[in-house]
Amino acid sequence: MKYMGSKRVMLANGLGDVLAEESKSAARFVDLFCGTGVVSWFMATRSELPVLSCDLQSFATTMAASVVKRTDNSGLDQEIDSWLRRVRETREERPGWSEAAELDGSKVPIAVWWKEARELCGEAGSEGCGLVWRNYGGHYFSPTQAASLDAMMETLPAEGRARDVCLAATITTASQCAAAPGHTAQPFKATTTAGPYLREAWCRDPLSRVREAAEILVSMCALRRGDTKTGDANEIAREVTEEDLVFVDPPYSDVQYSRFYHVLETIARGECGVVSGVGRYPPFTERPASDYSRVKASATAMANLLEILASTGAAVVVTFPEQQCSNGLSGLRIEEMAKQHFQVVKRTVTSRFSTLGGNTRNRDARSIRNELILVMRT
């Protein structure tokens, strides 16, 4: 998935070894900021510990659930095949599908395609039109992509592991197909510069992408069934026990992450208010907001979290960039906070971070920085 973080790199660069060692004396692994689920998946598939994956955003816990809540794959391939057949049938019955297929296959200039796509998705009657089509069609997605994503959402298995996998695969597909620079903050426009990127993104096939995403998810399986919880990390931390190993990888940006992932959040929730602006954002009241992305509140939030975790007696592993980030926090500052409550062992590794919209012309999309791994015990 398109994502800001760097946990895949870190897991292979020391973090995986640290978590494996620290988990030996724990009874459960708690991932308080699970993001796209990479660390939760790592622990669920390699450790006998049940995993609790937590995040403020529903799309994150949905992604985590597709692996951590499943210990059995039997018959899952057949259920996914059946779902994909329903997706194909459903999308071709949708209002506007014929017009969408004709437009997306017409090879017209990108400016014409962009204009007519927005008109098609915007002018269709509300009856029978899906959530992605009416909110994001002609913007982040071509009309046929939007219709495909809506069909995926509307035909999801009713419950259980198949639903978890199919919904997570749909979210992954939306992320991969979205015509946006890195994250879904704002869609490409049909300009001379961005037009080729828009065309390339709109030519991606959602059905092949969703099958591939589902196959990857099915290839993973938890050794013990875990669970997920959507909510504020500081509140969830109060439920931690001394037998837990807690992983903390909080936001490092002063831009609320919900801005970058609002499209994925809409798909995970299956609902969205009236969208507006270039980014097709939902109302502020529908966007999860974290104190960790507020410069004036981030230090207090982090200090409170560490105090809560120390009171539980749990072992804690924190990762954070060494130097100060845009939200005002730094790994060095968090280390000093932690020393007030814990015995701290520090390890420094090199990792890659998103620059939140950078490009190769004026700012690299990724930067190389030192990241701290802080192992904490009371």
Short mmCIF file of C-alpha atoms in Angstrom, two decimals, residues 46-334:
data_model
loop_
_atom_site.label_atom_id
_atom_site.label_comp_id
_atom_site.label_asym_id
_atom_site.label_seq_id
_atom_site.Cartn_x
_atom_site.Cartn_y
_atom_site.Cartn_z
CA ARG A 46 5.87 -15.58 13.59
CA SER A 47 4.93 -15.59 17.26
CA GLU A 48 2.64 -17.73 19.38
CA LEU A 49 1.39 -14.55 21.06
CA PRO A 50 -2.13 -13.34 20.29
CA VAL A 51 -1.96 -9.88 18.72
CA LEU A 52 -4.17 -6.90 19.55
CA SER A 53 -3.97 -4.35 16.73
CA CYS A 54 -5.18 -0.84 17.54
CA ASP A 55 -5.49 2.39 15.60
CA LEU A 56 -7.55 5.56 15.44
CA GLN A 57 -8.52 4.84 11.83
CA SER A 58 -10.87 2.05 10.79
CA PHE A 59 -8.99 1.22 7.60
CA ALA A 60 -5.90 0.40 9.68
CA THR A 61 -7.63 -2.04 12.01
CA THR A 62 -9.45 -3.54 9.01
CA MET A 63 -6.11 -4.24 7.34
CA ALA A 64 -4.71 -5.77 10.53
CA ALA A 65 -7.80 -7.92 11.11
CA SER A 66 -7.39 -9.68 7.77
CA VAL A 67 -4.43 -11.58 9.21
CA VAL A 68 -4.37 -11.35 13.02
CA LYS A 69 -7.94 -12.65 13.45
CA ARG A 70 -7.47 -15.67 11.17
CA THR A 71 -5.77 -18.96 12.02
CA ASP A 72 -7.32 -21.10 9.29
CA ASN A 73 -7.23 -20.72 5.49
CA SER A 74 -9.26 -23.80 4.55
CA GLY A 75 -11.82 -23.05 1.86
CA LEU A 76 -10.88 -19.37 1.75
CA ASP A 77 -9.67 -19.45 -1.87
CA GLN A 78 -13.07 -20.70 -3.00
CA GLU A 79 -14.89 -18.00 -1.03
CA ILE A 80 -12.72 -15.32 -2.63
CA ASP A 81 -13.30 -16.74 -6.11
CA SER A 82 -17.04 -16.67 -5.48
CA TRP A 83 -16.84 -13.07 -4.29
CA LEU A 84 -14.90 -11.98 -7.38
CA ARG A 85 -17.53 -13.57 -9.62
CA ARG A 86 -20.20 -11.56 -7.82
CA VAL A 87 -18.10 -8.41 -8.23
CA ARG A 88 -17.92 -8.85 -12.01
CA GLU A 89 -21.63 -9.50 -12.32
CA THR A 90 -22.63 -6.65 -10.00
CA ARG A 91 -20.51 -3.93 -11.57
CA GLU A 92 -21.89 -4.65 -15.05
CA GLU A 93 -25.42 -4.17 -13.73
CA ARG A 94 -24.66 -0.78 -12.22
CA PRO A 95 -26.15 2.45 -13.63
CA GLY A 96 -23.62 4.07 -15.94
CA TRP A 97 -21.46 0.98 -16.41
CA SER A 98 -21.85 0.84 -20.18
CA GLU A 99 -21.00 4.54 -20.53
CA ALA A 100 -18.06 4.11 -18.13
CA ALA A 101 -16.64 1.16 -20.04
CA GLU A 102 -16.99 3.01 -23.34
CA LEU A 103 -15.32 6.16 -21.99
CA ASP A 104 -12.46 4.39 -20.22
CA GLY A 105 -11.73 2.32 -23.32
CA SER A 106 -11.92 5.19 -25.80
CA LYS A 107 -8.26 6.32 -25.67
CA VAL A 108 -9.30 9.98 -25.77
CA PRO A 109 -6.85 12.72 -24.68
CA ILE A 110 -6.45 12.73 -20.92
CA ALA A 111 -8.00 16.19 -20.54
CA VAL A 112 -11.14 14.98 -22.30
CA TRP A 113 -11.19 11.73 -20.33
CA TRP A 114 -10.83 13.63 -17.03
CA LYS A 115 -13.60 16.09 -17.87
CA GLU A 116 -16.07 13.51 -19.14
CA ALA A 117 -15.32 11.12 -16.26
CA ARG A 118 -16.21 13.77 -13.69
CA GLU A 119 -19.35 14.64 -15.59
CA LEU A 120 -20.42 11.00 -15.86
CA CYS A 121 -19.93 10.24 -12.18
CA GLY A 122 -21.32 13.60 -11.05
CA GLU A 123 -24.42 13.66 -13.19
CA ALA A 124 -25.65 10.10 -12.68
CA GLY A 125 -28.80 9.88 -10.59
CA SER A 126 -28.31 9.09 -6.90
CA GLU A 127 -30.40 5.92 -7.10
CA GLY A 128 -28.15 2.93 -7.58
CA CYS A 129 -24.92 4.94 -7.54
CA GLY A 130 -22.25 3.68 -5.18
CA LEU A 131 -20.23 5.43 -2.52
CA VAL A 132 -16.95 5.52 -4.46
CA TRP A 133 -18.61 6.46 -7.77
CA ARG A 134 -20.42 9.53 -6.45
CA ASN A 135 -17.65 10.74 -4.14
CA TYR A 136 -14.41 9.88 -5.92
CA GLY A 137 -15.27 8.81 -9.48
CA GLY A 138 -13.58 11.06 -12.03
CA HIS A 139 -11.19 12.27 -9.34
CA TYR A 140 -9.15 9.53 -7.66
CA PHE A 141 -10.60 6.78 -9.85
CA SER A 142 -11.77 6.34 -13.42
CA PRO A 143 -15.49 5.53 -13.77
CA THR A 144 -14.87 1.81 -14.31
CA GLN A 145 -12.50 1.71 -11.33
CA ALA A 146 -15.08 3.45 -9.15
CA ALA A 147 -17.82 1.06 -10.28
CA SER A 148 -15.52 -1.90 -9.57
CA LEU A 149 -14.69 -0.71 -6.06
CA ASP A 150 -18.36 -0.12 -5.31
CA ALA A 151 -19.17 -3.62 -6.54
CA MET A 152 -16.45 -5.04 -4.28
CA MET A 153 -17.93 -3.28 -1.26
CA GLU A 154 -21.52 -4.24 -2.05
CA THR A 155 -20.81 -7.94 -2.53
CA LEU A 156 -18.55 -8.54 0.46
CA PRO A 157 -19.12 -11.79 2.34
CA ALA A 158 -21.50 -11.22 5.22
CA GLU A 159 -19.07 -11.93 8.03
CA GLY A 160 -15.98 -13.72 9.26
CA ARG A 161 -12.54 -14.27 7.83
CA ALA A 162 -13.62 -14.05 4.16
CA ARG A 163 -15.14 -10.63 4.74
CA ASP A 164 -12.00 -9.46 6.57
CA VAL A 165 -9.74 -10.55 3.70
CA CYS A 166 -11.98 -9.24 0.91
CA LEU A 167 -12.44 -5.84 2.55
CA ALA A 168 -8.72 -5.49 3.24
CA ALA A 169 -7.98 -6.46 -0.38
CA THR A 170 -10.47 -3.80 -1.54
CA ILE A 171 -8.74 -1.15 0.58
CA THR A 172 -5.36 -2.20 -0.81
CA THR A 173 -6.71 -2.01 -4.36
CA ALA A 174 -8.10 1.49 -3.78
CA SER A 175 -4.71 2.59 -2.46
CA GLN A 176 -2.87 1.11 -5.45
CA CYS A 177 -5.27 2.48 -8.07
CA ALA A 178 -5.78 5.96 -6.62
CA ALA A 179 -4.59 8.67 -9.01
CA ALA A 180 -2.69 10.62 -6.37
CA PRO A 181 0.99 11.40 -5.65
CA GLY A 182 1.95 8.89 -3.00
CA HIS A 183 -1.07 9.19 -0.72
CA THR A 184 -4.73 9.97 -1.30
CA ALA A 185 -4.52 13.60 -0.18
CA GLN A 186 -5.38 15.17 -3.53
CA PRO A 187 -5.98 13.58 -6.93
CA PHE A 188 -3.93 14.26 -10.03
CA LYS A 189 -5.32 16.77 -12.51
CA ALA A 190 -5.13 16.50 -16.28
CA THR A 191 -2.29 19.00 -16.60
CA THR A 192 0.72 18.65 -18.87
CA THR A 193 2.83 17.49 -15.94
CA ALA A 194 0.36 15.32 -14.03
CA GLY A 195 -1.69 14.07 -16.96
CA PRO A 196 0.54 11.07 -17.78
CA TYR A 197 0.40 9.96 -14.12
CA LEU A 198 -3.38 10.32 -14.10
CA ARG A 199 -3.71 8.20 -17.25
CA GLU A 200 -1.36 5.52 -15.91
CA ALA A 201 -3.29 5.29 -12.63
CA TRP A 202 -6.68 5.15 -14.35
CA CYS A 203 -5.48 2.31 -16.58
CA ARG A 204 -4.78 0.02 -13.61
CA ASP A 205 -7.14 -2.93 -13.44
CA PRO A 206 -8.90 -3.17 -10.05
CA LEU A 207 -9.94 -6.80 -10.44
CA SER A 208 -6.43 -8.08 -11.08
CA ARG A 209 -5.14 -5.91 -8.23
CA VAL A 210 -7.75 -7.12 -5.76
CA ARG A 211 -7.09 -10.77 -6.61
CA GLU A 212 -3.36 -10.27 -6.09
CA ALA A 213 -3.97 -8.45 -2.78
CA ALA A 214 -6.28 -11.21 -1.56
CA GLU A 215 -3.76 -13.90 -2.49
CA ILE A 216 -1.04 -12.12 -0.52
CA LEU A 217 -3.28 -11.84 2.53
CA VAL A 218 -4.30 -15.49 2.33
CA SER A 219 -0.63 -16.47 2.22
CA MET A 220 -0.38 -15.17 5.80
CA CYS A 221 -2.06 -16.70 8.82
CA ALA A 222 -1.87 -16.00 12.55
CA LEU A 223 -0.45 -18.73 14.74
CA ARG A 224 -2.93 -17.68 17.44
CA ARG A 225 -6.11 -15.72 16.90
CA GLY A 226 -5.83 -12.07 17.84
CA ASP A 227 -8.16 -9.10 17.76
CA THR A 228 -8.42 -5.43 16.77
CA LYS A 229 -9.69 -2.28 18.42
CA THR A 230 -10.37 1.10 16.81
CA GLY A 231 -9.84 4.04 19.13
CA ASP A 232 -7.45 6.39 20.91
CA ALA A 233 -4.16 4.75 21.87
CA ASN A 234 -3.96 6.47 25.24
CA GLU A 235 -7.37 5.13 26.22
CA ILE A 236 -6.67 1.61 24.97
CA ALA A 237 -3.34 1.64 26.86
CA ARG A 238 -5.26 1.65 30.15
CA GLU A 239 -6.37 -1.91 29.37
CA VAL A 240 -2.80 -3.21 28.99
CA THR A 241 -1.46 -5.66 31.59
CA GLU A 242 2.01 -6.45 32.87
CA GLU A 243 2.07 -9.61 30.73
CA ASP A 244 1.83 -7.62 27.48
CA LEU A 245 4.54 -6.49 25.11
CA VAL A 246 3.39 -3.11 23.77
CA PHE A 247 4.64 -1.67 20.49
CA VAL A 248 4.38 2.12 20.07
CA ASP A 249 4.98 3.78 16.70
CA PRO A 250 3.09 7.10 16.92
CA PRO A 251 2.56 9.69 14.15
CA TYR A 252 5.50 11.96 13.40
CA SER A 253 3.74 14.51 11.18
CA ASP A 254 1.81 17.67 12.10
CA VAL A 255 -0.62 16.87 9.27
CA GLN A 256 -3.48 14.67 10.45
CA TYR A 257 -3.08 11.26 8.81
CA SER A 258 -6.82 11.15 8.14
CA ARG A 259 -6.24 13.72 5.40
CA PHE A 260 -4.06 11.26 3.52
CA TYR A 261 -6.24 8.21 4.01
CA HIS A 262 -9.79 9.56 3.93
CA VAL A 263 -10.63 7.58 0.77
CA LEU A 264 -9.51 4.34 2.42
CA GLU A 265 -11.41 5.24 5.59
CA THR A 266 -14.58 5.70 3.55
CA ILE A 267 -14.19 2.22 2.07
CA ALA A 268 -13.45 0.64 5.44
CA ARG A 269 -16.47 2.26 7.09
CA GLY A 270 -18.76 1.88 4.10
CA GLU A 271 -20.09 5.38 4.61
CA CYS A 272 -19.13 9.00 4.11
CA GLY A 273 -20.72 12.43 4.46
CA VAL A 274 -20.83 15.04 1.70
CA VAL A 275 -17.31 15.49 0.31
CA SER A 276 -15.84 18.82 -0.78
CA GLY A 277 -12.67 20.53 -1.98
CA VAL A 278 -9.98 19.40 -4.35
CA GLY A 279 -9.19 16.43 -2.13
CA ARG A 280 -12.84 15.35 -1.90
CA TYR A 281 -12.64 15.48 1.88
CA PRO A 282 -15.49 14.50 4.20
CA PRO A 283 -16.55 16.91 6.97
CA PHE A 284 -14.01 17.50 9.75
CA THR A 285 -16.35 15.78 12.19
CA GLU A 286 -15.87 12.54 10.25
CA ARG A 287 -12.07 12.66 10.16
CA PRO A 288 -10.23 10.94 13.02
CA ALA A 289 -7.91 13.46 14.69
CA SER A 290 -4.90 12.60 16.83
CA ASP A 291 -3.19 14.72 19.48
CA TYR A 292 0.06 13.20 18.22
CA SER A 293 -0.32 15.28 15.06
CA ARG A 294 -0.88 18.54 16.96
CA VAL A 295 2.34 20.41 17.72
CA LYS A 296 0.98 21.85 20.97
CA ALA A 297 -0.43 18.56 22.18
CA SER A 298 1.95 15.85 20.95
CA ALA A 299 4.44 16.00 23.84
CA THR A 300 1.67 15.87 26.44
CA ALA A 301 0.02 12.95 24.65
CA MET A 302 3.30 11.04 24.52
CA ALA A 303 4.15 11.77 28.16
CA ASN A 304 0.71 10.62 29.25
CA LEU A 305 0.98 7.42 27.23
CA LEU A 306 4.33 6.53 28.74
CA GLU A 307 3.02 7.21 32.25
CA ILE A 308 -0.01 4.99 31.64
CA LEU A 309 2.08 2.16 30.24
CA ALA A 310 4.56 2.38 33.10
CA SER A 311 1.71 2.03 35.59
CA THR A 312 0.66 -1.25 33.96
CA GLY A 313 4.10 -2.82 34.29
CA ALA A 314 4.11 -3.87 30.63
CA ALA A 315 7.27 -4.04 28.53
CA VAL A 316 7.28 -1.42 25.78
CA VAL A 317 9.10 -0.98 22.47
CA VAL A 318 8.95 2.49 20.90
CA THR A 319 10.16 3.49 17.43
CA PHE A 320 10.52 7.11 16.35
CA PRO A 321 12.81 9.24 14.14
CA GLU A 322 15.83 10.42 16.09
CA GLN A 323 15.59 14.12 15.21
CA GLN A 324 12.65 16.47 15.68
CA CYS A 325 9.70 15.90 13.36
CA SER A 326 7.04 18.35 12.24
CA ASN A 327 4.73 17.42 15.13
CA GLY A 328 7.37 18.64 17.58
CA LEU A 329 8.47 15.23 18.85
CA SER A 330 11.81 13.51 18.39
CA GLY A 331 13.13 10.12 19.35
CA LEU A 332 15.66 11.76 21.65
CA ARG A 333 12.92 13.68 23.45
CA ILE A 334 10.80 10.55 23.82
#
